[in-house]
Amino acid sequence: AEFQLTITERSGNNLSNDRISDPRAGQLSSVQEVWGRGQTWRLTQMWYKQTFLDDALDVKFGRFGEGEDFNSFPCDFQNLAFCGSQVGNWVGGIWYNWPVSQWALRVKYNLGPEFFVQVGAYEQNPSNLETGNGFKLSGSGTQG
């Protein structure tokens, strides 16, 4: 079994707006992975994971983002365009990446050392994006 607890605090200036992009043109993504989703404290991860059947079945429950288990790849960059779950970078009003968490359940079955199948169910709650809701555990505001 595993338990993960991660609390983050984002504080500072947006380097993309302040130094790189022309404020008249806008931009698609931030150059800093540590900027965005409100400069605030957040409960980013709080999950419990248990394996069964000689580690073939892996069940994870708690608060985390879809990008931890779906639509992600190893990241060697600081830039948000290359890191994190891509769907969360481009459709961030529905798919929430780090540091925003939501109630979730992920079930994974390992078919072999290199192949697996998995399914997940995630709360879709726009109020989790609000700066004052970094530690919100209730489901109020849930849309699905």
PDB file of N, CA and C in Angstrom, residues 23-71:
ATOM      1  N   PRO A  23       2.374  41.596 -24.380  1.00  0.00           N
ATOM      2  CA  PRO A  23       1.054  41.587 -23.747  1.00  0.00           C
ATOM      3  C   PRO A  23      -0.092  41.864 -24.725  1.00  0.00           C
ATOM      4  N   ARG A  24       0.198  42.424 -25.876  1.00  0.00           N
ATOM      5  CA  ARG A  24      -0.830  42.692 -26.872  1.00  0.00           C
ATOM      6  C   ARG A  24      -1.179  41.453 -27.691  1.00  0.00           C
ATOM      7  N   ALA A  25      -0.301  40.433 -27.682  1.00  0.00           N
ATOM      8  CA  ALA A  25      -0.497  39.260 -28.545  1.00  0.00           C
ATOM      9  C   ALA A  25      -1.048  38.045 -27.813  1.00  0.00           C
ATOM     10  N   GLY A  26      -0.837  37.941 -26.541  1.00  0.00           N
ATOM     11  CA  GLY A  26      -1.271  36.744 -25.807  1.00  0.00           C
ATOM     12  C   GLY A  26      -0.319  35.586 -26.045  1.00  0.00           C
ATOM     13  N   GLN A  27      -0.619  34.452 -25.400  1.00  0.00           N
ATOM     14  CA  GLN A  27       0.247  33.278 -25.514  1.00  0.00           C
ATOM     15  C   GLN A  27      -0.573  32.028 -25.296  1.00  0.00           C
ATOM     16  N   LEU A  28      -0.046  30.901 -25.736  1.00  0.00           N
ATOM     17  CA  LEU A  28      -0.750  29.627 -25.589  1.00  0.00           C
ATOM     18  C   LEU A  28      -0.397  28.904 -24.305  1.00  0.00           C
ATOM     19  N   SER A  29       0.807  29.096 -23.798  1.00  0.00           N
ATOM     20  CA  SER A  29       1.227  28.356 -22.614  1.00  0.00           C
ATOM     21  C   SER A  29       2.278  29.154 -21.864  1.00  0.00           C
ATOM     22  N   SER A  30       2.470  28.801 -20.615  1.00  0.00           N
ATOM     23  CA  SER A  30       3.453  29.459 -19.765  1.00  0.00           C
ATOM     24  C   SER A  30       4.808  28.778 -19.899  1.00  0.00           C
ATOM     25  N   VAL A  31       5.863  29.562 -19.762  1.00  0.00           N
ATOM     26  CA  VAL A  31       7.207  28.985 -19.816  1.00  0.00           C
ATOM     27  C   VAL A  31       7.596  28.351 -18.484  1.00  0.00           C
ATOM     28  N   GLN A  32       6.813  28.556 -17.446  1.00  0.00           N
ATOM     29  CA  GLN A  32       7.138  28.040 -16.123  1.00  0.00           C
ATOM     30  C   GLN A  32       6.104  27.010 -15.683  1.00  0.00           C
ATOM     31  N   GLU A  33       6.567  25.854 -15.285  1.00  0.00           N
ATOM     32  CA  GLU A  33       5.666  24.821 -14.774  1.00  0.00           C
ATOM     33  C   GLU A  33       5.079  25.235 -13.437  1.00  0.00           C
ATOM     34  N   VAL A  34       5.756  26.114 -12.708  1.00  0.00           N
ATOM     35  CA  VAL A  34       5.323  26.484 -11.366  1.00  0.00           C
ATOM     36  C   VAL A  34       4.340  27.648 -11.339  1.00  0.00           C
ATOM     37  N   TRP A  35       3.942  28.156 -12.506  1.00  0.00           N
ATOM     38  CA  TRP A  35       3.009  29.280 -12.546  1.00  0.00           C
ATOM     39  C   TRP A  35       1.643  28.778 -12.996  1.00  0.00           C
ATOM     40  N   GLY A  36       0.597  29.334 -12.441  1.00  0.00           N
ATOM     41  CA  GLY A  36      -0.742  29.042 -12.932  1.00  0.00           C
ATOM     42  C   GLY A  36      -1.655  28.465 -11.876  1.00  0.00           C
ATOM     43  N   ARG A  37      -2.962  28.491 -12.181  1.00  0.00           N
ATOM     44  CA  ARG A  37      -4.034  27.972 -11.322  1.00  0.00           C
ATOM     45  C   ARG A  37      -4.099  28.706  -9.992  1.00  0.00           C
ATOM     46  N   GLY A  38      -3.694  29.963  -9.984  1.00  0.00           N
ATOM     47  CA  GLY A  38      -3.801  30.777  -8.778  1.00  0.00           C
ATOM     48  C   GLY A  38      -2.571  30.682  -7.905  1.00  0.00           C
ATOM     49  N   GLN A  39      -2.130  31.807  -7.458  1.00  0.00           N
ATOM     50  CA  GLN A  39      -0.964  31.863  -6.582  1.00  0.00           C
ATOM     51  C   GLN A  39      -1.460  31.648  -5.157  1.00  0.00           C
ATOM     52  N   THR A  40      -1.568  30.376  -4.757  1.00  0.00           N
ATOM     53  CA  THR A  40      -2.195  30.032  -3.486  1.00  0.00           C
ATOM     54  C   THR A  40      -1.695  28.683  -3.006  1.00  0.00           C
ATOM     55  N   TRP A  41      -2.048  28.350  -1.789  1.00  0.00           N
ATOM     56  CA  TRP A  41      -1.792  27.030  -1.217  1.00  0.00           C
ATOM     57  C   TRP A  41      -2.861  26.063  -1.710  1.00  0.00           C
ATOM     58  N   ARG A  42      -2.484  24.816  -2.001  1.00  0.00           N
ATOM     59  CA  ARG A  42      -3.445  23.805  -2.456  1.00  0.00           C
ATOM     60  C   ARG A  42      -3.091  22.427  -1.917  1.00  0.00           C
ATOM     61  N   LEU A  43      -4.138  21.654  -1.673  1.00  0.00           N
ATOM     62  CA  LEU A  43      -3.997  20.219  -1.438  1.00  0.00           C
ATOM     63  C   LEU A  43      -3.908  19.601  -2.832  1.00  0.00           C
ATOM     64  N   THR A  44      -2.724  19.227  -3.241  1.00  0.00           N
ATOM     65  CA  THR A  44      -2.479  18.775  -4.611  1.00  0.00           C
ATOM     66  C   THR A  44      -2.654  17.272  -4.751  1.00  0.00           C
ATOM     67  N   GLN A  45      -2.260  16.518  -3.763  1.00  0.00           N
ATOM     68  CA  GLN A  45      -2.437  15.066  -3.765  1.00  0.00           C
ATOM     69  C   GLN A  45      -2.769  14.596  -2.356  1.00  0.00           C
ATOM     70  N   MET A  46      -3.722  13.707  -2.268  1.00  0.00           N
ATOM     71  CA  MET A  46      -4.027  13.014  -1.017  1.00  0.00           C
ATOM     72  C   MET A  46      -4.716  11.712  -1.428  1.00  0.00           C
ATOM     73  N   TRP A  47      -3.912  10.695  -1.694  1.00  0.00           N
ATOM     74  CA  TRP A  47      -4.481   9.450  -2.187  1.00  0.00           C
ATOM     75  C   TRP A  47      -3.881   8.234  -1.498  1.00  0.00           C
ATOM     76  N   TYR A  48      -4.649   7.156  -1.595  1.00  0.00           N
ATOM     77  CA  TYR A  48      -4.257   5.853  -1.070  1.00  0.00           C
ATOM     78  C   TYR A  48      -4.260   4.886  -2.247  1.00  0.00           C
ATOM     79  N   LYS A  49      -3.219   4.079  -2.362  1.00  0.00           N
ATOM     80  CA  LYS A  49      -3.120   3.108  -3.450  1.00  0.00           C
ATOM     81  C   LYS A  49      -2.815   1.737  -2.863  1.00  0.00           C
ATOM     82  N   GLN A  50      -3.514   0.736  -3.369  1.00  0.00           N
ATOM     83  CA  GLN A  50      -3.337  -0.648  -2.899  1.00  0.00           C
ATOM     84  C   GLN A  50      -3.230  -1.557  -4.121  1.00  0.00           C
ATOM     85  N   THR A  51      -2.334  -2.523  -4.043  1.00  0.00           N
ATOM     86  CA  THR A  51      -2.226  -3.506  -5.120  1.00  0.00           C
ATOM     87  C   THR A  51      -2.746  -4.855  -4.636  1.00  0.00           C
ATOM     88  N   PHE A  52      -3.244  -5.625  -5.598  1.00  0.00           N
ATOM     89  CA  PHE A  52      -3.800  -6.951  -5.341  1.00  0.00           C
ATOM     90  C   PHE A  52      -3.300  -7.912  -6.419  1.00  0.00           C
ATOM     91  N   LEU A  53      -3.560  -9.181  -6.237  1.00  0.00           N
ATOM     92  CA  LEU A  53      -3.241 -10.213  -7.232  1.00  0.00           C
ATOM     93  C   LEU A  53      -1.779 -10.150  -7.668  1.00  0.00           C
ATOM     94  N   ASP A  54      -0.879 -10.227  -6.690  1.00  0.00           N
ATOM     95  CA  ASP A  54       0.566 -10.148  -6.956  1.00  0.00           C
ATOM     96  C   ASP A  54       0.937  -8.899  -7.747  1.00  0.00           C
ATOM     97  N   ASP A  55       0.378  -7.770  -7.366  1.00  0.00           N
ATOM     98  CA  ASP A  55       0.621  -6.459  -7.954  1.00  0.00           C
ATOM     99  C   ASP A  55       0.071  -6.282  -9.370  1.00  0.00           C
ATOM    100  N   ALA A  56      -0.735  -7.207  -9.851  1.00  0.00           N
ATOM    101  CA  ALA A  56      -1.328  -7.053 -11.186  1.00  0.00           C
ATOM    102  C   ALA A  56      -2.453  -6.013 -11.162  1.00  0.00           C
ATOM    103  N   LEU A  57      -3.232  -5.984 -10.090  1.00  0.00           N
ATOM    104  CA  LEU A  57      -4.339  -5.041  -9.959  1.00  0.00           C
ATOM    105  C   LEU A  57      -3.916  -3.908  -9.030  1.00  0.00           C
ATOM    106  N   ASP A  58      -4.089  -2.683  -9.479  1.00  0.00           N
ATOM    107  CA  ASP A  58      -3.624  -1.499  -8.762  1.00  0.00           C
ATOM    108  C   ASP A  58      -4.801  -0.527  -8.655  1.00  0.00           C
ATOM    109  N   VAL A  59      -5.234  -0.222  -7.427  1.00  0.00           N
ATOM    110  CA  VAL A  59      -6.385   0.656  -7.196  1.00  0.00           C
ATOM    111  C   VAL A  59      -5.914   1.886  -6.430  1.00  0.00           C
ATOM    112  N   LYS A  60      -6.270   3.054  -6.936  1.00  0.00           N
ATOM    113  CA  LYS A  60      -5.871   4.333  -6.331  1.00  0.00           C
ATOM    114  C   LYS A  60      -7.126   5.172  -6.111  1.00  0.00           C
ATOM    115  N   PHE A  61      -7.294   5.726  -4.900  1.00  0.00           N
ATOM    116  CA  PHE A  61      -8.468   6.523  -4.545  1.00  0.00           C
ATOM    117  C   PHE A  61      -8.048   7.729  -3.720  1.00  0.00           C
ATOM    118  N   GLY A  62      -8.699   8.853  -3.951  1.00  0.00           N
ATOM    119  CA  GLY A  62      -8.438  10.049  -3.146  1.00  0.00           C
ATOM    120  C   GLY A  62      -8.573  11.296  -3.974  1.00  0.00           C
ATOM    121  N   ARG A  63      -7.686  12.258  -3.705  1.00  0.00           N
ATOM    122  CA  ARG A  63      -7.679  13.522  -4.450  1.00  0.00           C
ATOM    123  C   ARG A  63      -6.389  13.593  -5.247  1.00  0.00           C
ATOM    124  N   PHE A  64      -6.553  13.679  -6.563  1.00  0.00           N
ATOM    125  CA  PHE A  64      -5.412  13.814  -7.470  1.00  0.00           C
ATOM    126  C   PHE A  64      -5.938  14.266  -8.822  1.00  0.00           C
ATOM    127  N   GLY A  65      -5.058  14.546  -9.738  1.00  0.00           N
ATOM    128  CA  GLY A  65      -5.439  15.002 -11.069  1.00  0.00           C
ATOM    129  C   GLY A  65      -5.346  13.897 -12.095  1.00  0.00           C
ATOM    130  N   GLU A  66      -6.094  14.059 -13.179  1.00  0.00           N
ATOM    131  CA  GLU A  66      -6.076  13.062 -14.254  1.00  0.00           C
ATOM    132  C   GLU A  66      -4.696  12.901 -14.867  1.00  0.00           C
ATOM    133  N   GLY A  67      -3.954  13.996 -14.937  1.00  0.00           N
ATOM    134  CA  GLY A  67      -2.639  13.968 -15.560  1.00  0.00           C
ATOM    135  C   GLY A  67      -1.623  13.084 -14.856  1.00  0.00           C
ATOM    136  N   GLU A  68      -1.906  12.653 -13.643  1.00  0.00           N
ATOM    137  CA  GLU A  68      -0.990  11.745 -12.956  1.00  0.00           C
ATOM    138  C   GLU A  68      -1.001  10.357 -13.581  1.00  0.00           C
ATOM    139  N   ASP A  69      -2.138   9.970 -14.147  1.00  0.00           N
ATOM    140  CA  ASP A  69      -2.279   8.602 -14.646  1.00  0.00           C
ATOM    141  C   ASP A  69      -2.715   8.510 -16.103  1.00  0.00           C
ATOM    142  N   PHE A  70      -3.205   9.596 -16.678  1.00  0.00           N
ATOM    143  CA  PHE A  70      -3.709   9.585 -18.049  1.00  0.00           C
ATOM    144  C   PHE A  70      -3.101  10.738 -18.843  1.00  0.00           C
ATOM    145  N   ASN A  71      -2.832  10.493 -20.115  1.00  0.00           N
ATOM    146  CA  ASN A  71      -2.386  11.528 -21.037  1.00  0.00           C
ATOM    147  C   ASN A  71      -1.156  12.272 -20.520  1.00  0.00           C
TER     148      ASN A  71
END
